[in-house]
Amino acid sequence: MGVIFDTNILIAIVRAGDQSGILKYLNPVNSKVYISIVSEGEIKSLALQNKWGSNRINALERLLNQITIIDITNVGINTYSEIDSYSQLRNPSFKKYPFTTPRNMGKNDLWIASLAALLGLELVTADSDFDHLHDVFCDVKRIDQREFLPFFIKN
């Protein structure tokens, strides 16, 4: 099984002092790593908005060159619709839900989750936005951001 990184994971990798260490931690079995083209757009927008310097931009480009970027195609639209309607408690394929209020997901997160579900990838994230999809549409591995601290400390 491969893994797909959420945008917040990409940000952590780029910002880490020990990028190879954090990558090994996030992907200990060295699975093929993917991101959505949506995540590429998000992180490049953040880089512009936050005026990242050349070192951080170069780190981002090196990272993007190491992973497979998946484009969004018509194939993913049905999965997107299934996940969005499920998250809103309105998917006719489900009679019972493990949550009682709608889970409002950002549109970019919906695309990322759709690709994870469609391609059978483990979704690695640092936030709870995907928790309700775990074991329903895809495997979700949520990392507590405090676990990243050793990779930010320079010896």
Tab-separated table of C-alpha atoms in Angstrom:
chain	number	residue	atom	x	y	z
A	1	MET	CA	0.000	0.000	0.000
A	2	GLY	CA	1.224	3.491	-0.763
A	3	VAL	CA	0.668	6.612	1.291
A	4	ILE	CA	-0.758	9.998	0.416
A	5	PHE	CA	0.378	12.975	2.461
A	6	ASP	CA	-1.998	15.742	3.473
A	7	THR	CA	-0.733	19.276	2.903
A	8	ASN	CA	0.049	19.769	6.599
A	9	ILE	CA	2.473	16.843	6.401
A	10	LEU	CA	4.266	18.446	3.452
A	11	ILE	CA	4.612	21.662	5.445
A	12	ALA	CA	6.115	19.774	8.389
A	13	ILE	CA	8.626	18.013	6.132
A	14	VAL	CA	9.736	21.222	4.424
A	15	ARG	CA	10.093	23.053	7.744
A	16	ALA	CA	11.957	20.225	9.511
A	17	GLY	CA	15.682	20.474	10.103
A	18	ASP	CA	15.987	16.700	9.584
A	19	GLN	CA	13.922	16.104	6.459
A	20	SER	CA	15.168	12.595	5.756
A	21	GLY	CA	14.480	11.622	9.376
A	22	ILE	CA	10.917	12.927	9.345
A	23	LEU	CA	10.259	11.178	6.020
A	24	LYS	CA	11.470	7.870	7.483
A	25	TYR	CA	9.302	8.445	10.549
A	26	LEU	CA	6.208	9.192	8.458
A	27	ASN	CA	6.831	6.323	6.044
A	28	PRO	CA	8.764	3.654	7.990
A	29	VAL	CA	8.166	0.859	5.472
A	30	ASN	CA	9.273	3.055	2.569
A	31	SER	CA	5.967	2.820	0.685
A	32	LYS	CA	5.490	4.810	-2.487
A	33	VAL	CA	4.540	8.376	-1.512
A	34	TYR	CA	1.871	10.370	-3.312
A	35	ILE	CA	0.302	13.783	-2.971
A	36	SER	CA	-2.654	15.344	-4.716
A	37	ILE	CA	-2.051	18.154	-7.165
A	38	VAL	CA	-4.359	20.058	-4.792
A	39	SER	CA	-1.712	19.779	-2.060
A	40	GLU	CA	0.965	20.987	-4.456
A	41	GLY	CA	-1.155	24.057	-5.196
A	42	GLU	CA	-1.890	24.645	-1.512
A	43	ILE	CA	1.725	24.488	-0.380
A	44	LYS	CA	3.000	26.633	-3.249
A	45	SER	CA	0.345	29.222	-2.416
A	46	LEU	CA	1.417	29.170	1.245
A	47	ALA	CA	5.031	29.615	0.162
A	48	LEU	CA	4.108	32.727	-1.827
A	49	GLN	CA	1.830	34.169	0.835
A	50	ASN	CA	4.393	33.645	3.598
A	51	LYS	CA	7.348	34.775	1.472
A	52	TRP	CA	9.369	31.609	1.965
A	53	GLY	CA	13.083	32.091	1.394
A	54	SER	CA	15.174	30.278	-1.180
A	55	ASN	CA	16.274	27.542	1.261
A	56	ARG	CA	12.713	26.564	2.064
A	57	ILE	CA	11.608	26.831	-1.600
A	58	ASN	CA	14.526	24.583	-2.604
A	59	ALA	CA	13.574	22.087	0.120
A	60	LEU	CA	10.007	22.080	-1.213
A	61	GLU	CA	11.155	21.489	-4.788
A	62	ARG	CA	13.442	18.627	-3.683
A	63	LEU	CA	10.534	17.058	-1.813
A	64	LEU	CA	8.140	17.414	-4.746
A	65	ASN	CA	10.718	15.766	-7.015
A	66	GLN	CA	10.821	12.710	-4.716
A	67	ILE	CA	7.096	11.989	-4.667
A	68	THR	CA	4.376	11.189	-7.184
A	69	ILE	CA	1.854	13.962	-7.747
A	70	ILE	CA	-1.609	12.741	-8.717
A	71	ASP	CA	-3.809	14.888	-10.903
A	72	ILE	CA	-7.548	15.076	-10.367
A	73	THR	CA	-9.552	13.375	-13.101
A	74	ASN	CA	-13.171	12.503	-13.750
A	75	VAL	CA	-12.510	9.066	-12.244
A	76	GLY	CA	-12.410	10.607	-8.759
A	77	ILE	CA	-15.667	12.538	-9.000
A	78	ASN	CA	-17.913	9.708	-7.800
A	79	THR	CA	-15.648	9.020	-4.824
A	80	TYR	CA	-15.622	12.740	-4.008
A	81	SER	CA	-19.454	12.761	-4.095
A	82	GLU	CA	-19.667	9.663	-1.888
A	83	ILE	CA	-17.315	11.100	0.732
A	84	ASP	CA	-18.887	14.564	0.729
A	85	SER	CA	-22.439	13.222	1.113
A	86	TYR	CA	-21.272	10.768	3.805
A	87	SER	CA	-19.593	13.604	5.696
A	88	GLN	CA	-22.865	15.541	5.583
A	89	LEU	CA	-24.883	12.517	6.864
A	90	ARG	CA	-26.736	12.407	3.537
A	91	ASN	CA	-25.280	9.464	1.646
A	92	PRO	CA	-28.115	7.049	0.766
A	93	SER	CA	-25.678	4.114	0.885
A	94	PHE	CA	-25.363	4.538	4.662
A	95	LYS	CA	-28.157	4.039	7.166
A	96	LYS	CA	-26.035	4.478	10.300
A	97	TYR	CA	-23.177	6.849	10.915
A	98	PRO	CA	-20.573	6.767	13.689
A	99	PHE	CA	-21.071	10.523	14.191
A	100	THR	CA	-24.217	12.593	14.807
A	101	THR	CA	-23.410	15.977	13.281
A	102	PRO	CA	-22.088	16.755	9.793
A	103	ARG	CA	-18.333	16.813	9.294
A	104	ASN	CA	-17.649	19.870	7.175
A	105	MET	CA	-14.556	19.151	5.132
A	106	GLY	CA	-12.693	21.660	3.028
A	107	LYS	CA	-12.952	21.026	-0.689
A	108	ASN	CA	-9.210	20.381	-0.985
A	109	ASP	CA	-9.430	17.803	1.816
A	110	LEU	CA	-12.295	16.109	-0.022
A	111	TRP	CA	-10.118	15.714	-3.111
A	112	ILE	CA	-7.216	14.359	-1.056
A	113	ALA	CA	-9.515	11.849	0.679
A	114	SER	CA	-11.082	10.873	-2.644
A	115	LEU	CA	-7.707	9.991	-4.106
A	116	ALA	CA	-6.771	8.017	-0.989
A	117	ALA	CA	-10.025	6.050	-1.194
A	118	LEU	CA	-9.928	5.525	-4.944
A	119	LEU	CA	-6.304	4.366	-5.022
A	120	GLY	CA	-6.321	2.427	-1.740
A	121	LEU	CA	-3.715	4.677	-0.129
A	122	GLU	CA	-3.132	5.325	3.554
A	123	LEU	CA	-3.832	9.008	4.209
A	124	VAL	CA	-1.232	10.572	6.521
A	125	THR	CA	-2.290	13.814	8.195
A	126	ALA	CA	-1.683	15.933	11.266
A	127	ASP	CA	-5.279	17.045	11.776
A	128	SER	CA	-8.617	15.456	12.625
A	129	ASP	CA	-10.468	16.454	9.438
A	130	PHE	CA	-10.288	12.916	8.041
A	131	ASP	CA	-10.943	10.900	11.222
A	132	HIS	CA	-14.555	10.073	10.337
A	133	LEU	CA	-13.419	8.453	7.071
A	134	HIS	CA	-11.051	5.960	8.725
A	135	ASP	CA	-11.993	2.339	7.998
A	136	VAL	CA	-14.964	3.541	5.946
A	137	PHE	CA	-13.318	4.997	2.837
A	138	CYS	CA	-9.599	4.755	3.563
A	139	ASP	CA	-7.019	4.155	6.265
A	140	VAL	CA	-6.217	7.403	8.047
A	141	LYS	CA	-3.022	7.755	10.046
A	142	ARG	CA	-3.153	10.877	12.184
A	143	ILE	CA	0.167	12.074	13.548
A	144	ASP	CA	0.260	14.269	16.641
A	145	GLN	CA	2.330	17.297	15.647
A	146	ARG	CA	4.307	17.013	18.892
A	147	GLU	CA	5.830	13.854	17.406
A	148	PHE	CA	7.573	16.080	14.840
A	149	LEU	CA	9.574	18.020	17.449
A	150	PRO	CA	12.715	15.822	17.348
A	151	PHE	CA	13.015	16.554	13.622
A	152	PHE	CA	13.027	20.304	14.205
A	153	ILE	CA	15.760	20.303	16.851
A	154	LYS	CA	19.258	20.756	15.498
A	155	ASN	CA	22.061	18.991	17.371
